[in-house]
Amino acid sequence: MMGKFTAFIIFTANYNNNMGIFDFFKKKNNRQENVSTPVQYNEMPEEKMVEKRVEEVVETIPEVPAQLIEEVKISEQYEKIRIYNDYIMYSIALQLRGDLAPISAFEKENGEVEGFAYMVTEEGYTLSAEEVIERMEKKFESELEEGKIKSYMILYHSQFDNDGNHSLATRENEFKAITMAYHFKGENQDKIALPYVFENDNITYKGIVEFSHEENNDIMNTQLVEGKNYFTNMEPIKAPEITNEAGIKVRKSNVPSLINTWSGIFGHDNFQNNSSYADHLITLLKEGKANEPDFEKNKASKMEFADVKFKTLFNEEFGTIYPEIKTDFSLDFETKVISELENASNEEAIVAGPARDTFGVWFFATDYAEKRDQYLAQPHLHINLSGIAFVLDVHKDFDLPDGTKMSEEFTTYMPSKDLPNYACFDFIGKVIDFKETVLFEDGSVQGYIVKLKLITHEEMDDFFTIDVFVHKDNMRFETLEKGMKVAGLLQLQGKIAE
C-alpha cells in the first residue's frame, strides 16, 4: 500500500517557501491532511483581528439592534449553548490566523466555564486532530459520569455541509464547518455546526441553522477579552518511552519525515518547486513494489549510482524510498536512545549516543528496518557514518566575544536549532577532499562528495571526517577548494558496518 508515502508527497506540495530555509513544521495554508497538527495555545488571538474579520465575513446574519435582541425569546437549546460562546469565537479566531486544531471547554459544578487543550512539549511528537478529539471526549465523558463537570464542548473543523456529516475534515476540499460536539449532564450527546465557505481568500460564516438570526448575532458579537487566559487547563503531550533490557531508551516520534533529506539530494528549490522530482520518486517506489520486469532489468541504473543509492522499504502498511550516501568511514558507537518513527510504522529511527567514547552524535539509520532487532539488543556497534548537506557556505573566520582568536584548524558541529529531531547539525568544517558526482544516467542531478572534517584531533586526522553529499544548487558559492573552511547544515545518516 502506498498511502503513507502519498501523504508525504502531498505534504511536500504544501511546503511554504517564504519561511525559513528548511522550516516545514508550519504550513501556510489551511489544510490538516494526515499530518499531526500541534495543539498549543500560549496566547489568545488579537481581539482587534477578530472584530474586524467577523464584521467582514458574517454576511448572512443581519445586524439586530440590541433592544430588539432583548425582546426576542431565547431558545432552550441556545440558552444552554451560549455559555460556550467565548470558545466558538476563539475557534473562529484561530481559524482566521490559520490554526485548525481542535479546542474544548467544560462547565464546572459551580457553573464556571474553562478551556482545555493539549500542549505540545517537544517538536518530535504530537497528536493528530483525530487523536486529540478522541482523548478529549474520553476525558470529559469520564468526568461527566463522575460528577466532576456539568457539561463540555469540543470544537473542531468538519465536513458538515447541512447534511448531518460531522466527520473530521482532513483535506482541503473537506473543510466546511466548525462542529460543536457537546454533552450536558442528564441529556444525550449532540452536535451542531457553524458552516463556512471560502470566497476570494475570505471566510464567510453562514450561521448555525438551529439558531435564529438573533441568536447567531449574539454569538458573533461576543468579544474576547484581551489578555485573558482562556485555557487554564493544559495537558502536555508526551512521547511514549521505555528503557529496554539492553538499557537503551526507546522513544516514539511521529513528526520527522524525509522531506528535507530529498531536498538535500535534488536541491532545495528544485524539490520544493518542481513536482517532477516527487513524481519520479513515486514512480520508482511503485515500480519497486510491483517488481516490474523492466524495472528489475534496469534497477541498478535507476537506483544505485557511484556514490549514492536509493533504498526502498515495504511492508503491509508502509512504503517509502530514501537515499543512502556510500562511505567507508566508520567508528565505534554506543546506542543510548532510539527514536522510532510511528509515522513510518516504526521502520525508521533516529539513533543517538556517544561515538569513540567521547563525542555525541545521532543519525538516521538507513538499515533500521533490516536490523531493528540488532539495534535494540546491542548497544555497542561499529557504524558507517555519512551525511547530506542541506546548505553549504564559505565560513568566515571569527573571534570570540572576549577577543580570543579562533585557530585556523577550528572545526565544530552542534545540534540544529531549526531541525533538532531530524539528526541535523549546524557545522563549521574543513574540506579535506572532494569529487564531483552525478545521479541518474542522464546526469540530471549534479553534486559533490565532500570529505568534511568536523572535529580536529591532534593524533587522528579522520577522528570525525565524514563523506557528505551536497547538491550544487544547495551551495552558496561557486568553487570548492581543498583546505577551505565551510559552514552549513547537514543531516547525519548511518548504518551498522559490515
mmCIF file with all atom_site columns, N, CA, C and O in Angstrom, residues 62-93:
data_model
loop_
_atom_site.group_PDB
_atom_site.id
_atom_site.type_symbol
_atom_site.label_atom_id
_atom_site.label_alt_id
_atom_site.label_comp_id
_atom_site.label_asym_id
_atom_site.label_entity_id
_atom_site.label_seq_id
_atom_site.pdbx_PDB_ins_code
_atom_site.Cartn_x
_atom_site.Cartn_y
_atom_site.Cartn_z
_atom_site.occupancy
_atom_site.B_iso_or_equiv
_atom_site.pdbx_formal_charge
_atom_site.auth_seq_id
_atom_site.auth_comp_id
_atom_site.auth_asym_id
_atom_site.auth_atom_id
_atom_site.pdbx_PDB_model_num
ATOM 1   N N  . PRO A 1 62 ? -27.923 39.403 9.552  1.00 0.00 ? 62 PRO A N  1
ATOM 2   C CA . PRO A 1 62 ? -28.107 40.856 9.620  1.00 0.00 ? 62 PRO A CA 1
ATOM 3   C C  . PRO A 1 62 ? -27.940 41.370 11.039 1.00 0.00 ? 62 PRO A C  1
ATOM 4   O O  . PRO A 1 62 ? -28.176 40.666 12.015 1.00 0.00 ? 62 PRO A O  1
ATOM 5   N N  . GLU A 1 63 ? -27.491 42.600 11.128 1.00 0.00 ? 63 GLU A N  1
ATOM 6   C CA . GLU A 1 63 ? -27.352 43.226 12.423 1.00 0.00 ? 63 GLU A CA 1
ATOM 7   C C  . GLU A 1 63 ? -28.738 43.451 13.033 1.00 0.00 ? 63 GLU A C  1
ATOM 8   O O  . GLU A 1 63 ? -29.685 43.859 12.352 1.00 0.00 ? 63 GLU A O  1
ATOM 9   N N  . VAL A 1 64 ? -28.856 43.200 14.328 1.00 0.00 ? 64 VAL A N  1
ATOM 10  C CA . VAL A 1 64 ? -30.135 43.401 15.027 1.00 0.00 ? 64 VAL A CA 1
ATOM 11  C C  . VAL A 1 64 ? -29.891 44.352 16.188 1.00 0.00 ? 64 VAL A C  1
ATOM 12  O O  . VAL A 1 64 ? -28.978 44.137 16.983 1.00 0.00 ? 64 VAL A O  1
ATOM 13  N N  . PRO A 1 65 ? -30.654 45.437 16.295 1.00 0.00 ? 65 PRO A N  1
ATOM 14  C CA . PRO A 1 65 ? -30.468 46.380 17.398 1.00 0.00 ? 65 PRO A CA 1
ATOM 15  C C  . PRO A 1 65 ? -30.533 45.668 18.739 1.00 0.00 ? 65 PRO A C  1
ATOM 16  O O  . PRO A 1 65 ? -31.292 44.718 18.929 1.00 0.00 ? 65 PRO A O  1
ATOM 17  N N  . ALA A 1 66 ? -29.719 46.124 19.676 1.00 0.00 ? 66 ALA A N  1
ATOM 18  C CA . ALA A 1 66 ? -29.615 45.461 20.970 1.00 0.00 ? 66 ALA A CA 1
ATOM 19  C C  . ALA A 1 66 ? -30.965 45.390 21.683 1.00 0.00 ? 66 ALA A C  1
ATOM 20  O O  . ALA A 1 66 ? -31.294 44.398 22.331 1.00 0.00 ? 66 ALA A O  1
ATOM 21  N N  . GLN A 1 67 ? -31.763 46.457 21.558 1.00 0.00 ? 67 GLN A N  1
ATOM 22  C CA . GLN A 1 67 ? -33.033 46.454 22.265 1.00 0.00 ? 67 GLN A CA 1
ATOM 23  C C  . GLN A 1 67 ? -33.976 45.384 21.738 1.00 0.00 ? 67 GLN A C  1
ATOM 24  O O  . GLN A 1 67 ? -34.806 44.837 22.478 1.00 0.00 ? 67 GLN A O  1
ATOM 25  N N  . LEU A 1 68 ? -33.876 45.049 20.437 1.00 0.00 ? 68 LEU A N  1
ATOM 26  C CA . LEU A 1 68 ? -34.722 44.017 19.868 1.00 0.00 ? 68 LEU A CA 1
ATOM 27  C C  . LEU A 1 68 ? -34.278 42.635 20.332 1.00 0.00 ? 68 LEU A C  1
ATOM 28  O O  . LEU A 1 68 ? -35.101 41.751 20.541 1.00 0.00 ? 68 LEU A O  1
ATOM 29  N N  . ILE A 1 69 ? -32.959 42.449 20.456 1.00 0.00 ? 69 ILE A N  1
ATOM 30  C CA . ILE A 1 69 ? -32.448 41.161 20.927 1.00 0.00 ? 69 ILE A CA 1
ATOM 31  C C  . ILE A 1 69 ? -33.001 40.834 22.306 1.00 0.00 ? 69 ILE A C  1
ATOM 32  O O  . ILE A 1 69 ? -33.364 39.714 22.611 1.00 0.00 ? 69 ILE A O  1
ATOM 33  N N  . GLU A 1 70 ? -33.108 41.860 23.133 1.00 0.00 ? 70 GLU A N  1
ATOM 34  C CA . GLU A 1 70 ? -33.615 41.645 24.480 1.00 0.00 ? 70 GLU A CA 1
ATOM 35  C C  . GLU A 1 70 ? -35.058 41.158 24.472 1.00 0.00 ? 70 GLU A C  1
ATOM 36  O O  . GLU A 1 70 ? -35.491 40.433 25.354 1.00 0.00 ? 70 GLU A O  1
ATOM 37  N N  . GLU A 1 71 ? -35.818 41.564 23.450 1.00 0.00 ? 71 GLU A N  1
ATOM 38  C CA . GLU A 1 71 ? -37.225 41.211 23.396 1.00 0.00 ? 71 GLU A CA 1
ATOM 39  C C  . GLU A 1 71 ? -37.458 39.832 22.798 1.00 0.00 ? 71 GLU A C  1
ATOM 40  O O  . GLU A 1 71 ? -38.529 39.263 22.939 1.00 0.00 ? 71 GLU A O  1
ATOM 41  N N  . VAL A 1 72 ? -36.461 39.313 22.064 1.00 0.00 ? 72 VAL A N  1
ATOM 42  C CA . VAL A 1 72 ? -36.622 38.034 21.412 1.00 0.00 ? 72 VAL A CA 1
ATOM 43  C C  . VAL A 1 72 ? -36.455 36.903 22.422 1.00 0.00 ? 72 VAL A C  1
ATOM 44  O O  . VAL A 1 72 ? -35.523 36.897 23.220 1.00 0.00 ? 72 VAL A O  1
ATOM 45  N N  . LYS A 1 73 ? -37.325 35.924 22.348 1.00 0.00 ? 73 LYS A N  1
ATOM 46  C CA . LYS A 1 73 ? -37.251 34.794 23.251 1.00 0.00 ? 73 LYS A CA 1
ATOM 47  C C  . LYS A 1 73 ? -36.098 33.892 22.844 1.00 0.00 ? 73 LYS A C  1
ATOM 48  O O  . LYS A 1 73 ? -35.970 33.545 21.682 1.00 0.00 ? 73 LYS A O  1
ATOM 49  N N  . ILE A 1 74 ? -35.258 33.532 23.800 1.00 0.00 ? 74 ILE A N  1
ATOM 50  C CA . ILE A 1 74 ? -34.110 32.673 23.539 1.00 0.00 ? 74 ILE A CA 1
ATOM 51  C C  . ILE A 1 74 ? -34.552 31.216 23.585 1.00 0.00 ? 74 ILE A C  1
ATOM 52  O O  . ILE A 1 74 ? -35.257 30.789 24.505 1.00 0.00 ? 74 ILE A O  1
ATOM 53  N N  . SER A 1 75 ? -34.126 30.443 22.587 1.00 0.00 ? 75 SER A N  1
ATOM 54  C CA . SER A 1 75 ? -34.496 29.037 22.542 1.00 0.00 ? 75 SER A CA 1
ATOM 55  C C  . SER A 1 75 ? -33.820 28.279 23.664 1.00 0.00 ? 75 SER A C  1
ATOM 56  O O  . SER A 1 75 ? -32.766 28.673 24.170 1.00 0.00 ? 75 SER A O  1
ATOM 57  N N  . GLU A 1 76 ? -34.439 27.164 24.048 1.00 0.00 ? 76 GLU A N  1
ATOM 58  C CA . GLU A 1 76 ? -33.901 26.353 25.134 1.00 0.00 ? 76 GLU A CA 1
ATOM 59  C C  . GLU A 1 76 ? -32.509 25.815 24.785 1.00 0.00 ? 76 GLU A C  1
ATOM 60  O O  . GLU A 1 76 ? -31.609 25.782 25.624 1.00 0.00 ? 76 GLU A O  1
ATOM 61  N N  . GLN A 1 77 ? -32.326 25.420 23.507 1.00 0.00 ? 77 GLN A N  1
ATOM 62  C CA . GLN A 1 77 ? -31.027 24.882 23.095 1.00 0.00 ? 77 GLN A CA 1
ATOM 63  C C  . GLN A 1 77 ? -29.945 25.953 23.170 1.00 0.00 ? 77 GLN A C  1
ATOM 64  O O  . GLN A 1 77 ? -28.852 25.715 23.681 1.00 0.00 ? 77 GLN A O  1
ATOM 65  N N  . TYR A 1 78 ? -30.260 27.160 22.672 1.00 0.00 ? 78 TYR A N  1
ATOM 66  C CA . TYR A 1 78 ? -29.256 28.220 22.707 1.00 0.00 ? 78 TYR A CA 1
ATOM 67  C C  . TYR A 1 78 ? -28.978 28.667 24.140 1.00 0.00 ? 78 TYR A C  1
ATOM 68  O O  . TYR A 1 78 ? -27.852 29.037 24.470 1.00 0.00 ? 78 TYR A O  1
ATOM 69  N N  . GLU A 1 79 ? -29.991 28.619 24.989 1.00 0.00 ? 79 GLU A N  1
ATOM 70  C CA . GLU A 1 79 ? -29.803 29.008 26.379 1.00 0.00 ? 79 GLU A CA 1
ATOM 71  C C  . GLU A 1 79 ? -28.709 28.171 27.028 1.00 0.00 ? 79 GLU A C  1
ATOM 72  O O  . GLU A 1 79 ? -27.916 28.660 27.839 1.00 0.00 ? 79 GLU A O  1
ATOM 73  N N  . LYS A 1 80 ? -28.633 26.887 26.656 1.00 0.00 ? 80 LYS A N  1
ATOM 74  C CA . LYS A 1 80 ? -27.577 26.014 27.188 1.00 0.00 ? 80 LYS A CA 1
ATOM 75  C C  . LYS A 1 80 ? -26.237 26.300 26.518 1.00 0.00 ? 80 LYS A C  1
ATOM 76  O O  . LYS A 1 80 ? -25.209 26.405 27.187 1.00 0.00 ? 80 LYS A O  1
ATOM 77  N N  . ILE A 1 81 ? -26.266 26.425 25.192 1.00 0.00 ? 81 ILE A N  1
ATOM 78  C CA . ILE A 1 81 ? -25.031 26.537 24.418 1.00 0.00 ? 81 ILE A CA 1
ATOM 79  C C  . ILE A 1 81 ? -24.300 27.852 24.638 1.00 0.00 ? 81 ILE A C  1
ATOM 80  O O  . ILE A 1 81 ? -23.074 27.917 24.576 1.00 0.00 ? 81 ILE A O  1
ATOM 81  N N  . ARG A 1 82 ? -25.021 28.891 24.957 1.00 0.00 ? 82 ARG A N  1
ATOM 82  C CA . ARG A 1 82 ? -24.420 30.231 24.969 1.00 0.00 ? 82 ARG A CA 1
ATOM 83  C C  . ARG A 1 82 ? -23.273 30.359 25.970 1.00 0.00 ? 82 ARG A C  1
ATOM 84  O O  . ARG A 1 82 ? -22.440 31.276 25.856 1.00 0.00 ? 82 ARG A O  1
ATOM 85  N N  . ILE A 1 83 ? -23.209 29.487 26.960 1.00 0.00 ? 83 ILE A N  1
ATOM 86  C CA . ILE A 1 83 ? -22.093 29.579 27.914 1.00 0.00 ? 83 ILE A CA 1
ATOM 87  C C  . ILE A 1 83 ? -20.754 29.300 27.236 1.00 0.00 ? 83 ILE A C  1
ATOM 88  O O  . ILE A 1 83 ? -19.694 29.611 27.794 1.00 0.00 ? 83 ILE A O  1
ATOM 89  N N  . TYR A 1 84 ? -20.803 28.715 26.027 1.00 0.00 ? 84 TYR A N  1
ATOM 90  C CA . TYR A 1 84 ? -19.570 28.398 25.305 1.00 0.00 ? 84 TYR A CA 1
ATOM 91  C C  . TYR A 1 84 ? -19.293 29.374 24.151 1.00 0.00 ? 84 TYR A C  1
ATOM 92  O O  . TYR A 1 84 ? -18.451 29.104 23.293 1.00 0.00 ? 84 TYR A O  1
ATOM 93  N N  . ASN A 1 85 ? -19.986 30.520 24.144 1.00 0.00 ? 85 ASN A N  1
ATOM 94  C CA . ASN A 1 85 ? -19.797 31.484 23.051 1.00 0.00 ? 85 ASN A CA 1
ATOM 95  C C  . ASN A 1 85 ? -18.349 31.949 22.913 1.00 0.00 ? 85 ASN A C  1
ATOM 96  O O  . ASN A 1 85 ? -17.849 32.146 21.803 1.00 0.00 ? 85 ASN A O  1
ATOM 97  N N  . ASP A 1 86 ? -17.694 32.151 24.055 1.00 0.00 ? 86 ASP A N  1
ATOM 98  C CA . ASP A 1 86 ? -16.287 32.591 24.001 1.00 0.00 ? 86 ASP A CA 1
ATOM 99  C C  . ASP A 1 86 ? -15.444 31.611 23.198 1.00 0.00 ? 86 ASP A C  1
ATOM 100 O O  . ASP A 1 86 ? -14.565 32.018 22.420 1.00 0.00 ? 86 ASP A O  1
ATOM 101 N N  . TYR A 1 87 ? -15.710 30.322 23.365 1.00 0.00 ? 87 TYR A N  1
ATOM 102 C CA . TYR A 1 87 ? -14.872 29.306 22.720 1.00 0.00 ? 87 TYR A CA 1
ATOM 103 C C  . TYR A 1 87 ? -15.264 29.088 21.259 1.00 0.00 ? 87 TYR A C  1
ATOM 104 O O  . TYR A 1 87 ? -14.427 28.684 20.449 1.00 0.00 ? 87 TYR A O  1
ATOM 105 N N  . ILE A 1 88 ? -16.502 29.394 20.925 1.00 0.00 ? 88 ILE A N  1
ATOM 106 C CA . ILE A 1 88 ? -16.876 29.409 19.496 1.00 0.00 ? 88 ILE A CA 1
ATOM 107 C C  . ILE A 1 88 ? -16.108 30.528 18.801 1.00 0.00 ? 88 ILE A C  1
ATOM 108 O O  . ILE A 1 88 ? -15.527 30.330 17.723 1.00 0.00 ? 88 ILE A O  1
ATOM 109 N N  . MET A 1 89 ? -16.077 31.685 19.428 1.00 0.00 ? 89 MET A N  1
ATOM 110 C CA . MET A 1 89 ? -15.341 32.807 18.840 1.00 0.00 ? 89 MET A CA 1
ATOM 111 C C  . MET A 1 89 ? -13.835 32.556 18.842 1.00 0.00 ? 89 MET A C  1
ATOM 112 O O  . MET A 1 89 ? -13.126 32.970 17.935 1.00 0.00 ? 89 MET A O  1
ATOM 113 N N  . TYR A 1 90 ? -13.361 31.856 19.863 1.00 0.00 ? 90 TYR A N  1
ATOM 114 C CA . TYR A 1 90 ? -11.934 31.542 19.912 1.00 0.00 ? 90 TYR A CA 1
ATOM 115 C C  . TYR A 1 90 ? -11.567 30.614 18.755 1.00 0.00 ? 90 TYR A C  1
ATOM 116 O O  . TYR A 1 90 ? -10.526 30.781 18.106 1.00 0.00 ? 90 TYR A O  1
ATOM 117 N N  . SER A 1 91 ? -12.434 29.639 18.471 1.00 0.00 ? 91 SER A N  1
ATOM 118 C CA . SER A 1 91 ? -12.175 28.729 17.356 1.00 0.00 ? 91 SER A CA 1
ATOM 119 C C  . SER A 1 91 ? -12.158 29.484 16.035 1.00 0.00 ? 91 SER A C  1
ATOM 120 O O  . SER A 1 91 ? -11.322 29.229 15.160 1.00 0.00 ? 91 SER A O  1
ATOM 121 N N  . ILE A 1 92 ? -13.082 30.446 15.888 1.00 0.00 ? 92 ILE A N  1
ATOM 122 C CA . ILE A 1 92 ? -13.094 31.283 14.682 1.00 0.00 ? 92 ILE A CA 1
ATOM 123 C C  . ILE A 1 92 ? -11.805 32.085 14.581 1.00 0.00 ? 92 ILE A C  1
ATOM 124 O O  . ILE A 1 92 ? -11.179 32.172 13.516 1.00 0.00 ? 92 ILE A O  1
ATOM 125 N N  . ALA A 1 93 ? -11.397 32.683 15.702 1.00 0.00 ? 93 ALA A N  1
ATOM 126 C CA . ALA A 1 93 ? -10.179 33.495 15.702 1.00 0.00 ? 93 ALA A CA 1
ATOM 127 C C  . ALA A 1 93 ? -8.959  32.667 15.328 1.00 0.00 ? 93 ALA A C  1
ATOM 128 O O  . ALA A 1 93 ? -8.088  33.125 14.580 1.00 0.00 ? 93 ALA A O  1
#
